[in-house]
Coordinates of C-alpha atoms and ligand atoms in Angstrom, one line a residue:
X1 CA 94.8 144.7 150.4
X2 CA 97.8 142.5 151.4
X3 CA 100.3 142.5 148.2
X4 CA 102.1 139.0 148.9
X5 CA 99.7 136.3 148.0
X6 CA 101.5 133.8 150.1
X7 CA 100.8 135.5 153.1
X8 CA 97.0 135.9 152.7
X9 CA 96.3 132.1 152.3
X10 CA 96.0 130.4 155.3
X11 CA 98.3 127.4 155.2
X12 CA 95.7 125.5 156.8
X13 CA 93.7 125.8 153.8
X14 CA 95.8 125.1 151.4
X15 CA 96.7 121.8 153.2
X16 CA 93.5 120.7 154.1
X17 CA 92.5 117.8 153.6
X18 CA 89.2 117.5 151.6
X19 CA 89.2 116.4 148.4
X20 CA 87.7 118.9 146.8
X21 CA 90.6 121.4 147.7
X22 CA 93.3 119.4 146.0
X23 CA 92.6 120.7 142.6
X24 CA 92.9 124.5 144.0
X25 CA 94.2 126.6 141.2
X26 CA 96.2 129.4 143.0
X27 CA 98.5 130.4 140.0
X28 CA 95.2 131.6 139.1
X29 CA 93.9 133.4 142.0
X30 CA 97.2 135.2 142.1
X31 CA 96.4 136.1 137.7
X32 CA 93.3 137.7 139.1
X33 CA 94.9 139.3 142.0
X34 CA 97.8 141.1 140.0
X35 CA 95.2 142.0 137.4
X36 CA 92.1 142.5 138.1
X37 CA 92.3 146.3 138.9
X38 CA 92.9 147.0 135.5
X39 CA 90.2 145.0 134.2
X40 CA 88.6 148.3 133.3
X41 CA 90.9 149.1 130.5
X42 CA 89.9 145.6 128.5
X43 CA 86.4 146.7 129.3
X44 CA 86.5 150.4 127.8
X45 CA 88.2 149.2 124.6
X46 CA 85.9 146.5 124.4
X47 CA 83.5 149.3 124.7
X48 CA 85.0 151.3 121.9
X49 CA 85.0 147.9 119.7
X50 CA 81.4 147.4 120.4
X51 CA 80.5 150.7 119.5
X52 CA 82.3 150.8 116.1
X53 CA 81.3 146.9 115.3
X54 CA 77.8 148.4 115.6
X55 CA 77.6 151.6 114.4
X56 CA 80.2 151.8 111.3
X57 CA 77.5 149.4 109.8
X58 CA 75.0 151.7 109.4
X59 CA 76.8 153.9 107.6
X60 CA 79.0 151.0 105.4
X61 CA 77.8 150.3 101.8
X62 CA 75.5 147.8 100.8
X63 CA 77.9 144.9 100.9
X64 CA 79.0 143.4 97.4
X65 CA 78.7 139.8 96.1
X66 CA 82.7 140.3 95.7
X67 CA 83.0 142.1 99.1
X68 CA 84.4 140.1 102.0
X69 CA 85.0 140.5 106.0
X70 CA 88.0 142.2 105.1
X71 CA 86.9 144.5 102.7
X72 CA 83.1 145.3 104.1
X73 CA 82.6 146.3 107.8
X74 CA 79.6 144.9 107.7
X75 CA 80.4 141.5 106.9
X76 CA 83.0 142.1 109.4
X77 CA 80.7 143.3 112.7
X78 CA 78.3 140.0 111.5
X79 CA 81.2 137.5 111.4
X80 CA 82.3 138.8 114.6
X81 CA 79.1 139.1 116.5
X82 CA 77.3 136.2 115.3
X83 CA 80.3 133.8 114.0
X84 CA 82.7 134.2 116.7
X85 CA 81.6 136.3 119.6
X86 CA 78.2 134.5 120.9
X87 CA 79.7 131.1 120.3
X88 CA 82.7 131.7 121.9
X89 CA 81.1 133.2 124.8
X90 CA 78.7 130.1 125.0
X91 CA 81.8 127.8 124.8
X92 CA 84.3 129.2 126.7
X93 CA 82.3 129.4 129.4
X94 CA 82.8 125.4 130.1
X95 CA 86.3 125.8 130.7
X96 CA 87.3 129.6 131.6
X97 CA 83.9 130.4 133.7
X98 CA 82.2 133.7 132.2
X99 CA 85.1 135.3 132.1
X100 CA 83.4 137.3 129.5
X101 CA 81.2 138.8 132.2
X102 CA 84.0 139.7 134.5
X103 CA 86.6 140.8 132.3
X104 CA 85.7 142.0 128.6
X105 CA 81.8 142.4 128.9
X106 CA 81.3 146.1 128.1
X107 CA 77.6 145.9 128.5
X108 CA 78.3 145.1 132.3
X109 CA 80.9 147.5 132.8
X110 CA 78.6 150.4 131.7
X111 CA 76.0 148.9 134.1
X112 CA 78.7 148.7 137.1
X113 CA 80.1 152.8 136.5
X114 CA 76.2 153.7 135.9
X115 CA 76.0 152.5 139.6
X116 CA 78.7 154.5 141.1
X117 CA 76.5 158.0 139.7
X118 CA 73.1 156.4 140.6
X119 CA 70.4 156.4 143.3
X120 CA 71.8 153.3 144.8
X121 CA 68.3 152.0 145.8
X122 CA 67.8 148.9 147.6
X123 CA 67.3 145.9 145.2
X124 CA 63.4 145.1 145.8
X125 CA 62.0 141.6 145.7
X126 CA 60.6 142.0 142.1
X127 CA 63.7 142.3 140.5
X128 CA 64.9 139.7 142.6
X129 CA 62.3 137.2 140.5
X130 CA 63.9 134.4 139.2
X131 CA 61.3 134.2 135.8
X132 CA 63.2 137.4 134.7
X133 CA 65.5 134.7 133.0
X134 CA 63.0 133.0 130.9
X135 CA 61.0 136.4 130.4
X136 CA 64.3 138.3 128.6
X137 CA 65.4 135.7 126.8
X138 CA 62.7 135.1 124.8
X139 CA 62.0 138.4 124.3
X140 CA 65.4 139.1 123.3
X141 CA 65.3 135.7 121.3
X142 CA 62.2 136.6 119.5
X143 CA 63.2 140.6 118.6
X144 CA 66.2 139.2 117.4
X145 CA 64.5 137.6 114.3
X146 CA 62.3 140.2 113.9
X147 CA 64.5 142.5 113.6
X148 CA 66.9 140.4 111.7
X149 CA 69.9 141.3 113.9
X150 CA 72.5 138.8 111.8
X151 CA 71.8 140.5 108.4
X152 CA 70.3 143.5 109.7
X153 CA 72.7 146.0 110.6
X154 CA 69.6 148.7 112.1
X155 CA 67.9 146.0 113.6
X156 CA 71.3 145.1 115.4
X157 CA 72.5 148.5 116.4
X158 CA 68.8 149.0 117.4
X159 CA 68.9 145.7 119.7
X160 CA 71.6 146.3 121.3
X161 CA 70.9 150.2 122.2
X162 CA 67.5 148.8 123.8
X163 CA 69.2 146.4 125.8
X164 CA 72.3 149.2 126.5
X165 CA 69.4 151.5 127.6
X166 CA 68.0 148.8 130.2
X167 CA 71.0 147.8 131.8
X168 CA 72.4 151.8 132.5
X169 CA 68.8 152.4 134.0
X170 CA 69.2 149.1 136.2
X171 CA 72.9 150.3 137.1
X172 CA 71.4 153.7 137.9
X173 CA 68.6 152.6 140.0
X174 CA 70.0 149.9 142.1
X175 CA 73.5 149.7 141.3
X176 CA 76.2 150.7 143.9
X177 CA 79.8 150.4 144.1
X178 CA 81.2 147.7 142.3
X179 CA 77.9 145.7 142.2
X180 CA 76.0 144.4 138.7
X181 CA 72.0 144.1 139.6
X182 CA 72.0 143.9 135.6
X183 CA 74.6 141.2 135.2
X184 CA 72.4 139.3 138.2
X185 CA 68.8 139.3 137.8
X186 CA 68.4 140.6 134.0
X187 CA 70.8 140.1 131.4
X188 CA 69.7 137.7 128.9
X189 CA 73.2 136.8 127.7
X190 CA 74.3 136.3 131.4
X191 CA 71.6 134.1 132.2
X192 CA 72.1 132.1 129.1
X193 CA 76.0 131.8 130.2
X194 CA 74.7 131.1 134.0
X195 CA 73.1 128.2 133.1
X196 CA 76.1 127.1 130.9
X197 CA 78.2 127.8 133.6
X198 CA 77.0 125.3 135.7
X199 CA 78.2 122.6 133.0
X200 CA 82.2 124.3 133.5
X201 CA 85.0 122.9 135.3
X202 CA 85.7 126.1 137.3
X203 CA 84.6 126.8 140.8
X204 CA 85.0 130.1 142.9
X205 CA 83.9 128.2 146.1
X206 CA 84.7 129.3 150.0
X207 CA 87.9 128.0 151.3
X208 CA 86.5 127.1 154.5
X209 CA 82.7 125.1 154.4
X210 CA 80.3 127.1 156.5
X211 CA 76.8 126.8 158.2
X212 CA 73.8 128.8 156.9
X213 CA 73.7 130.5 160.4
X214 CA 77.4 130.7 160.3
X215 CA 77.5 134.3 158.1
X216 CA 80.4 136.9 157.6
X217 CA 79.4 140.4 157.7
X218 CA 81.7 141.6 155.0
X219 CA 80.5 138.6 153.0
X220 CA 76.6 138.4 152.9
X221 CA 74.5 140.5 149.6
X222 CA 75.7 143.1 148.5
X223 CA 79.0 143.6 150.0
X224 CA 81.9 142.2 148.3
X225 CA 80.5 140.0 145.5
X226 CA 79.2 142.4 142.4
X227 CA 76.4 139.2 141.5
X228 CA 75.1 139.6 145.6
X229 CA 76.1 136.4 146.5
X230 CA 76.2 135.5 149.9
X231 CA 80.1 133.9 149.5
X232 CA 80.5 132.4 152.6
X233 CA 77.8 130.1 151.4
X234 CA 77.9 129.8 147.9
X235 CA 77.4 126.7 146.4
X236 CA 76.5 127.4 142.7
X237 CA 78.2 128.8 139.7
X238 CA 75.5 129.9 137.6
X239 CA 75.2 134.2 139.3
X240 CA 78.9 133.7 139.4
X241 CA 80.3 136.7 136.5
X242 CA 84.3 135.3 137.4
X243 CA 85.5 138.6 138.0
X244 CA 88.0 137.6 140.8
X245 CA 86.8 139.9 143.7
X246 CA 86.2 137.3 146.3
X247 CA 89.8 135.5 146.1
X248 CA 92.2 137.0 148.4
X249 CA 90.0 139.7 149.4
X250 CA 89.9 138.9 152.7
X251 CA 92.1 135.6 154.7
X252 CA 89.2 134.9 157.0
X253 CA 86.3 134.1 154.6
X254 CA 87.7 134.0 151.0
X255 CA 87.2 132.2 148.2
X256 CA 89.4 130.1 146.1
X257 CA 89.4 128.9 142.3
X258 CA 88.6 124.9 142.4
X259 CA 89.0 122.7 139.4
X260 CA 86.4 120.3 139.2
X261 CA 84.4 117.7 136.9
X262 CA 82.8 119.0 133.2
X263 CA 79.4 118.7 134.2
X264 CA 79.8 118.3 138.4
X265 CA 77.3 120.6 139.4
X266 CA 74.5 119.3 137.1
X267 CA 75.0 116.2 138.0
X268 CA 74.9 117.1 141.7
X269 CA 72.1 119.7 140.7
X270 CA 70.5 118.8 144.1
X271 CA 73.3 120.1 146.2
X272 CA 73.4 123.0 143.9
X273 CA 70.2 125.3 144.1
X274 CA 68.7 123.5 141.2
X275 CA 65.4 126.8 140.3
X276 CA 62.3 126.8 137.9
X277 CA 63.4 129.7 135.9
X278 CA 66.0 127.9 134.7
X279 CA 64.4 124.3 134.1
X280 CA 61.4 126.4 132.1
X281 CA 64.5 127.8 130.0
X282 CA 65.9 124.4 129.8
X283 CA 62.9 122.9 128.3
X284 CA 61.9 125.7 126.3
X285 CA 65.5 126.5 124.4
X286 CA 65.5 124.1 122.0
X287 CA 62.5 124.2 120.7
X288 CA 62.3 128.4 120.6
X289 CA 66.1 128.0 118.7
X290 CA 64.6 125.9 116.2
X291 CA 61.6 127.8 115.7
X292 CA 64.0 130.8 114.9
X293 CA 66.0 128.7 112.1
X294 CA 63.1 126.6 111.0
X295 CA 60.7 129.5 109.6
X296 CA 63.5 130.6 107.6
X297 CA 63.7 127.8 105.4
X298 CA 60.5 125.2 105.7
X299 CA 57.4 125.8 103.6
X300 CA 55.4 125.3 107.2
X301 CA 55.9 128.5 108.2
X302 CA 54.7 130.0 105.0
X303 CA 51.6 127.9 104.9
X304 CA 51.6 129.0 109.0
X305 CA 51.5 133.2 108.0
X306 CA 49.2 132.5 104.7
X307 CA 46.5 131.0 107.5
X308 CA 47.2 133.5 109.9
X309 CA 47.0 136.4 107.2
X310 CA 43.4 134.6 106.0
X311 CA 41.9 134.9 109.7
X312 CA 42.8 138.6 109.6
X313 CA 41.7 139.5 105.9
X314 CA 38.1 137.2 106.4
X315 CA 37.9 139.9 110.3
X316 CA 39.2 142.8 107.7
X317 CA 41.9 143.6 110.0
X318 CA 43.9 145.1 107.7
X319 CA 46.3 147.1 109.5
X320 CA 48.3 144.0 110.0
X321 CA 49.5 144.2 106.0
X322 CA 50.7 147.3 106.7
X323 CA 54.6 148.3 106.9
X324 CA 56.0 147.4 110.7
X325 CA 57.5 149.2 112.8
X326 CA 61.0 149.8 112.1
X327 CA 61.9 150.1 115.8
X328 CA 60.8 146.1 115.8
X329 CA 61.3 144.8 112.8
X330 CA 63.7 144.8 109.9
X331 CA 62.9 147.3 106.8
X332 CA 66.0 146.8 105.3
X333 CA 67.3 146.7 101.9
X334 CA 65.1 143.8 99.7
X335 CA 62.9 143.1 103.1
X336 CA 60.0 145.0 105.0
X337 CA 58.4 143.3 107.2
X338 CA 54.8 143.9 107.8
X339 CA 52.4 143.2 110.9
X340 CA 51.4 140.1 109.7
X341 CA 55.5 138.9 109.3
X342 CA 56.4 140.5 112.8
X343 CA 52.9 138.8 114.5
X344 CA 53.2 135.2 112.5
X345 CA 57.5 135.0 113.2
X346 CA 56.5 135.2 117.2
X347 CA 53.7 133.0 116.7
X348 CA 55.2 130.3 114.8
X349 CA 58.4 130.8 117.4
X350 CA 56.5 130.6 120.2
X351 CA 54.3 127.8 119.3
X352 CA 57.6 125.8 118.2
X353 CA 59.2 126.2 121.9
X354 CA 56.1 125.7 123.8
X355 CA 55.2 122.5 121.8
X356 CA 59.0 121.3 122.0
X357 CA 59.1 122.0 126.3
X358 CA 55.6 120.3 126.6
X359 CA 57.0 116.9 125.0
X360 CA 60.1 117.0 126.7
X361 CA 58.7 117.9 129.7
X362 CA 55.8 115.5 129.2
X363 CA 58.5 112.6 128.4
X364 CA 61.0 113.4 131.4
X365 CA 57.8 113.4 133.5
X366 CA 56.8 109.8 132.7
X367 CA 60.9 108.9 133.1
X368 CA 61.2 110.5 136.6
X369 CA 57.6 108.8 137.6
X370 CA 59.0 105.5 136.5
X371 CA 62.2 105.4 138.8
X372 CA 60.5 107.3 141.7
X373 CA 58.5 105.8 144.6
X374 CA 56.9 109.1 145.7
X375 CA 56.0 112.9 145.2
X376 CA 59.6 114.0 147.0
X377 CA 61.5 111.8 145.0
X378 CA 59.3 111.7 141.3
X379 CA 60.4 115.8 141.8
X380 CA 64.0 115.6 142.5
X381 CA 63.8 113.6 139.2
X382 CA 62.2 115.4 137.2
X383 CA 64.2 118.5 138.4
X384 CA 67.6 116.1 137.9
X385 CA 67.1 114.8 134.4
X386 CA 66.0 117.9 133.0
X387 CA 69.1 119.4 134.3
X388 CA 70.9 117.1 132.1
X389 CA 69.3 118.4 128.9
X390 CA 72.0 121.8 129.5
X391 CA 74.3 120.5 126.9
X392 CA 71.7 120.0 123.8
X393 CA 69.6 123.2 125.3
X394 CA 73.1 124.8 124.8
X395 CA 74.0 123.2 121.6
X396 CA 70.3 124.3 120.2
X397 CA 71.5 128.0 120.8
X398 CA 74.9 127.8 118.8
X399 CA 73.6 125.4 115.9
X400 CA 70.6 128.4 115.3
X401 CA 73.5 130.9 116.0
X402 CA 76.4 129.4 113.9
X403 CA 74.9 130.3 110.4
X404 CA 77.0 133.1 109.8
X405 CA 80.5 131.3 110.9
X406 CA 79.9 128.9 108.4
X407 CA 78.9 131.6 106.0
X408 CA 82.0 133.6 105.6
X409 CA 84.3 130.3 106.1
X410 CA 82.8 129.3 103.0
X411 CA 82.7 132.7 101.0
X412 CA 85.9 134.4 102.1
X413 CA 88.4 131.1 103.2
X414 CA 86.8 128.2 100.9
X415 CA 85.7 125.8 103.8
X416 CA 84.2 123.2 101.7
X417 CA 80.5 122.5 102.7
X418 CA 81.0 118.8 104.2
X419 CA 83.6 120.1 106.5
X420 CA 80.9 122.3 108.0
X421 CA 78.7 119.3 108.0
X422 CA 81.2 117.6 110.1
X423 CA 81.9 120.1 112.6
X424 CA 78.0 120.6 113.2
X425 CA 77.1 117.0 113.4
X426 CA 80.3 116.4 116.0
X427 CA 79.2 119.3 118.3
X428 CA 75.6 118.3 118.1
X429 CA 76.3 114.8 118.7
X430 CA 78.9 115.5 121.5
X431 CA 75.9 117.8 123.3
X432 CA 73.4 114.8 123.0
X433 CA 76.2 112.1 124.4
X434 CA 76.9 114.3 126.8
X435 CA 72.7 114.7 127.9
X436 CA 72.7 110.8 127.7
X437 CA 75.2 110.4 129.8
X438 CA 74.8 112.1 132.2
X439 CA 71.5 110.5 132.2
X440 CA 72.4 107.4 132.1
X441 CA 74.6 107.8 134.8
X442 CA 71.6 109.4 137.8
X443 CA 69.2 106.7 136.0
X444 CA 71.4 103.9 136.6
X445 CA 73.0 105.1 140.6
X446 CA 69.2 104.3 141.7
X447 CA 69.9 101.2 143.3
X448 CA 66.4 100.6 144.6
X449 CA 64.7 100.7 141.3
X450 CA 64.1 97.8 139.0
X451 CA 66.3 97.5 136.0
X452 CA 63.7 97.5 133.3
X453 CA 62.2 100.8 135.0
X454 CA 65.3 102.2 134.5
X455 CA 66.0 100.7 131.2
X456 CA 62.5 102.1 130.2
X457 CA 63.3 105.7 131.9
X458 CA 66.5 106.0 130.0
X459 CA 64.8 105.2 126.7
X460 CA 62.4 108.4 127.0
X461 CA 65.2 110.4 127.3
X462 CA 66.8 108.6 124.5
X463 CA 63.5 109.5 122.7
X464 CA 63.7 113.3 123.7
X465 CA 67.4 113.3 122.7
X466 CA 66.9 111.6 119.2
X467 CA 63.7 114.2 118.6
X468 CA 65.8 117.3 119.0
X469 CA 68.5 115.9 116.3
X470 CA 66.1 115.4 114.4
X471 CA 64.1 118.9 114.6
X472 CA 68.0 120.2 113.7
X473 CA 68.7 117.3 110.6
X474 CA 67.7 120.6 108.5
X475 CA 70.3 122.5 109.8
X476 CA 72.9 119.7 110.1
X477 CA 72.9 118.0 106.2
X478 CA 71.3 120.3 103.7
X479 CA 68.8 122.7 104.0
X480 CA 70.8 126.0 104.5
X481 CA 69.5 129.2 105.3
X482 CA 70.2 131.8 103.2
X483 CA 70.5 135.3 104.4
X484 CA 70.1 138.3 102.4
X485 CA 73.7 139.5 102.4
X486 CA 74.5 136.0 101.4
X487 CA 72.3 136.2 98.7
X488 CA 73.8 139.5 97.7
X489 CA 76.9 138.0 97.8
X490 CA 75.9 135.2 95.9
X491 CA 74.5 137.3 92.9
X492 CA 71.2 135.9 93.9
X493 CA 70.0 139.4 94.6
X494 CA 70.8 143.0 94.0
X495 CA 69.8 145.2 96.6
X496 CA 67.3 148.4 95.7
X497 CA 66.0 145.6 93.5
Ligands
LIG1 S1 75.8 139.3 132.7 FE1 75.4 140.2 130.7 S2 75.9 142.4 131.0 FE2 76.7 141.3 132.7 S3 78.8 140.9 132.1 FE3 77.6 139.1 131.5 S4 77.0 139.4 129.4 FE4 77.7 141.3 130.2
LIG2 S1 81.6 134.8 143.5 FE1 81.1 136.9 143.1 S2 83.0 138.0 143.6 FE2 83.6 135.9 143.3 S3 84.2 135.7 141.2 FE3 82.0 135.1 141.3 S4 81.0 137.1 140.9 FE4 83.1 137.6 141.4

């Protein structure tokens, strides 16, 4: 590889004239060049920070009501993991890409050297399936309650070795050299981030704008690109980890870092590989996120489990009152979870995120139908508005998530509670402004279509908007949940008791 970066950018790239190569960052390429070898060593101590975060919990004491995150490890590994870490991640991703995913991501990096010892199979078509995306996360979403991973640390440690496990097998199996089959058709927290990504402001696009038909050998699946993207083509950010690899790499065919638009590729979702998997995740985020906060502190979940725990005492199934598994749920110091907790928590979750996507989906239906003139176009709508509902779909995730921040701002630094208040109701109306406008602004660019049809289309997703506020208002103003450490810690319980 060339070491001057001057001399491995064509000039007539770097002068050329389309707009979109004016905002080129290539201080940044050249960051990525000089570095990027030793990406490894931010990825093994990240490693090595995982690890402890996860496992000095298990053997920590029961944390204290006067304990904080700088005297109890594990207030410490849940603060990190679920106050900073996820949200971060989420966040960042908007203006730094998943740099997570190419540079500190230890769960990756154990998939990639798991390839370099494995089979190095050919990747078949089932992996390939886009509905993986939808499929982990909720499974991941749904085990996460179950197994109380913020308060738990077992059901954490056990979470994460599951998914661990998974993506070394997938690394052994199909990984090779430098690729991630993990990081592209299975992680949950990638996919979450892919789909963020597509909201960000950074672009690894080619240099040079290429046919289909028009393909570099050293650039097509598989070869240079650890996320198998075919680079001389790429036109989407959401399999896109950041890692660097394709800028510089080669003069004839590389890529460069582009600045663009928050938001560009959403709004231009058509140019952009716009897929099911992700509109199903779209639609069903929300809803599922809510679900997961809302069973923790409305009475409609307990009046949910007492009816589903009366169908299965009038069948005498009572098996389901039994202890649950601890490998799925949480048994942990004041809580065991039975059958009938672990069965009802998915139900209720489920039922919450299918309801949600249906009237969404329902409402954005009727919107696209009014602004379309036929089956082609009703279905780019549909597929384009729904696209737009990435910011609140996002901001469902880190609302649920954001709990424990909060938590230990309050307990350890005295953030006083309408502060937090603020700060939620900013970011969650900030998500929905962004959702409406971006809305507003495809709605409104249909020139054929009568103003009140548009008027009236813009409404329902005004409608879909103002019904997700209002499924969070809990979380927003008032109704905290209250976790079991935080009961601990605020003498409302004493463990063993
Ligand atoms: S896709 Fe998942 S495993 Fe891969 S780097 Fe990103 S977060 Fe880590
Ligand atoms: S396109 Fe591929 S090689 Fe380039 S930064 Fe993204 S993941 Fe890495």
């Amino acid at each position: 590889m060339p070491d001057k970066v001057g001399k491995q950018i064509p000039v007539k790239y770097l002068n050329n004239k389309p707009a979109f190569q004016k905002a080129r960052l290539v201080w940044l390429e050249k960051i990525f060049l000089k570095f990027r070898k030793n990406f490894y060593i931010v990825q093994a101590i990240m490693f090595l920070l995982f690890l402890y975060l996860t496992i000095a919990p298990l053997f920590a004491s029961v944390p204290k009501s006067h304990d904080t995150i700088f005297t109890n490890v594990t207030l410490l590994s849940q603060f990190l993991f679920w106050g900073v870490w996820y949200g971060f991640c989420l966040l960042s991703v908007i203006v730094i890409g998943r740099l997570w995913c190419g540079l500190l991501c230890p769960l990756g990096a154990l998939s990639e050297w798991a390839g370099r010892l494995g089979l190095k199979r050919e990747v078949p078509r089932w992996v390939k399936w886009n509905g993986w995306l939808v499929i982990m996360f909720l499974l991941v979403t749904i085990l996460g309650q179950t197994m109380d991973v913020r308060d738990d640390p077992k059901g954490l440690a056990l979470l994460f070795l599951y998914i661990f496990v998974l993506a070394f097998i997938v690394g052994l199996l199909f990984g090779k050299r430098g690729s991630r089959p993990w990081c592209r058709y299975f992680c949950p927290i990638g996919k979450i981030l892919g789909v963020v990504s597509r909201l960000g402001i950074l672009d690894f696009k080619p240099n040079k704008q290429r046919k289909k038909t028009e393909q570099l050998p050293e650039y097509i699946e598989g070869s240079l690109c650890p996320t198998d993207y075919n680079l001389s083509i790429k036109s989407t950010t959401n399999n896109c980890i950041t890692c660097g690899a394709c800028t510089h790499a080669k003069p004839k065919a590389m890529l460069g870092i582009y600045l663009r638009k928050p938001g560009f590729e959403v709004k231009n979702i058509m140019n952009h590989s716009p897929n099911w998997s992700e509109i199903i995740f779209i639609l069903i985020t929300p809803g599922l996120c809510a679900g997961g906060f809302l069973w923790l502190i409305l009475n409609d979940y307990n009046v949910f489990r007492d009816y589903v725990g009366g169908i299965l005492l009038d069948n005498n199934f009572m098996w389901f009152f039994n202890q649950a598994s601890p490998l799925l749920s949480s048994q942990t110091w004041n809580q065991n979870f039975t059958w009938l907790d672990v069965i009802s928590i998915t139900l209720y979750m489920s039922f919450y995120g299918m309801i949600i996507a249906l009237i969404l989906a329902g409402t954005n239906a009727i919107a696209s139908k009014l602004i379309s003139c036929n089956k082609e176009q009703f279905k780019k709508s549909f597929k384009i508005i729904t696209y737009q509902f990435i910011p609140v779909a996002i901001l469902s995730i880190i609302i649920g998530l954001c709990g424990k921040f909060f938590e230990v701002l309050h307990d350890d630094f005295n953030l006083p509670e309408l502060i937090e208040v603020w700060i939620k109701s900013i970011m969650l109306i900030s998500s929905m402004l962004w959702t409406f406008i971006l809305s507003y602004q495809y709605v409104f660019s249909l020139q054929s279509v009568a103003f009140y049809k548009k008027s009236m289309a813009l409404l329902l997703v005004i409608i879909n908007i103002l019904m997700i506020l209002y499924m969070w208002w809990p979380a927003i103003l008032g109704q905290g949940y209250m976790s079991e450490v935080e009961m601990i810690r605020q003498h409302l319980i004493v463990p063993g008791k």
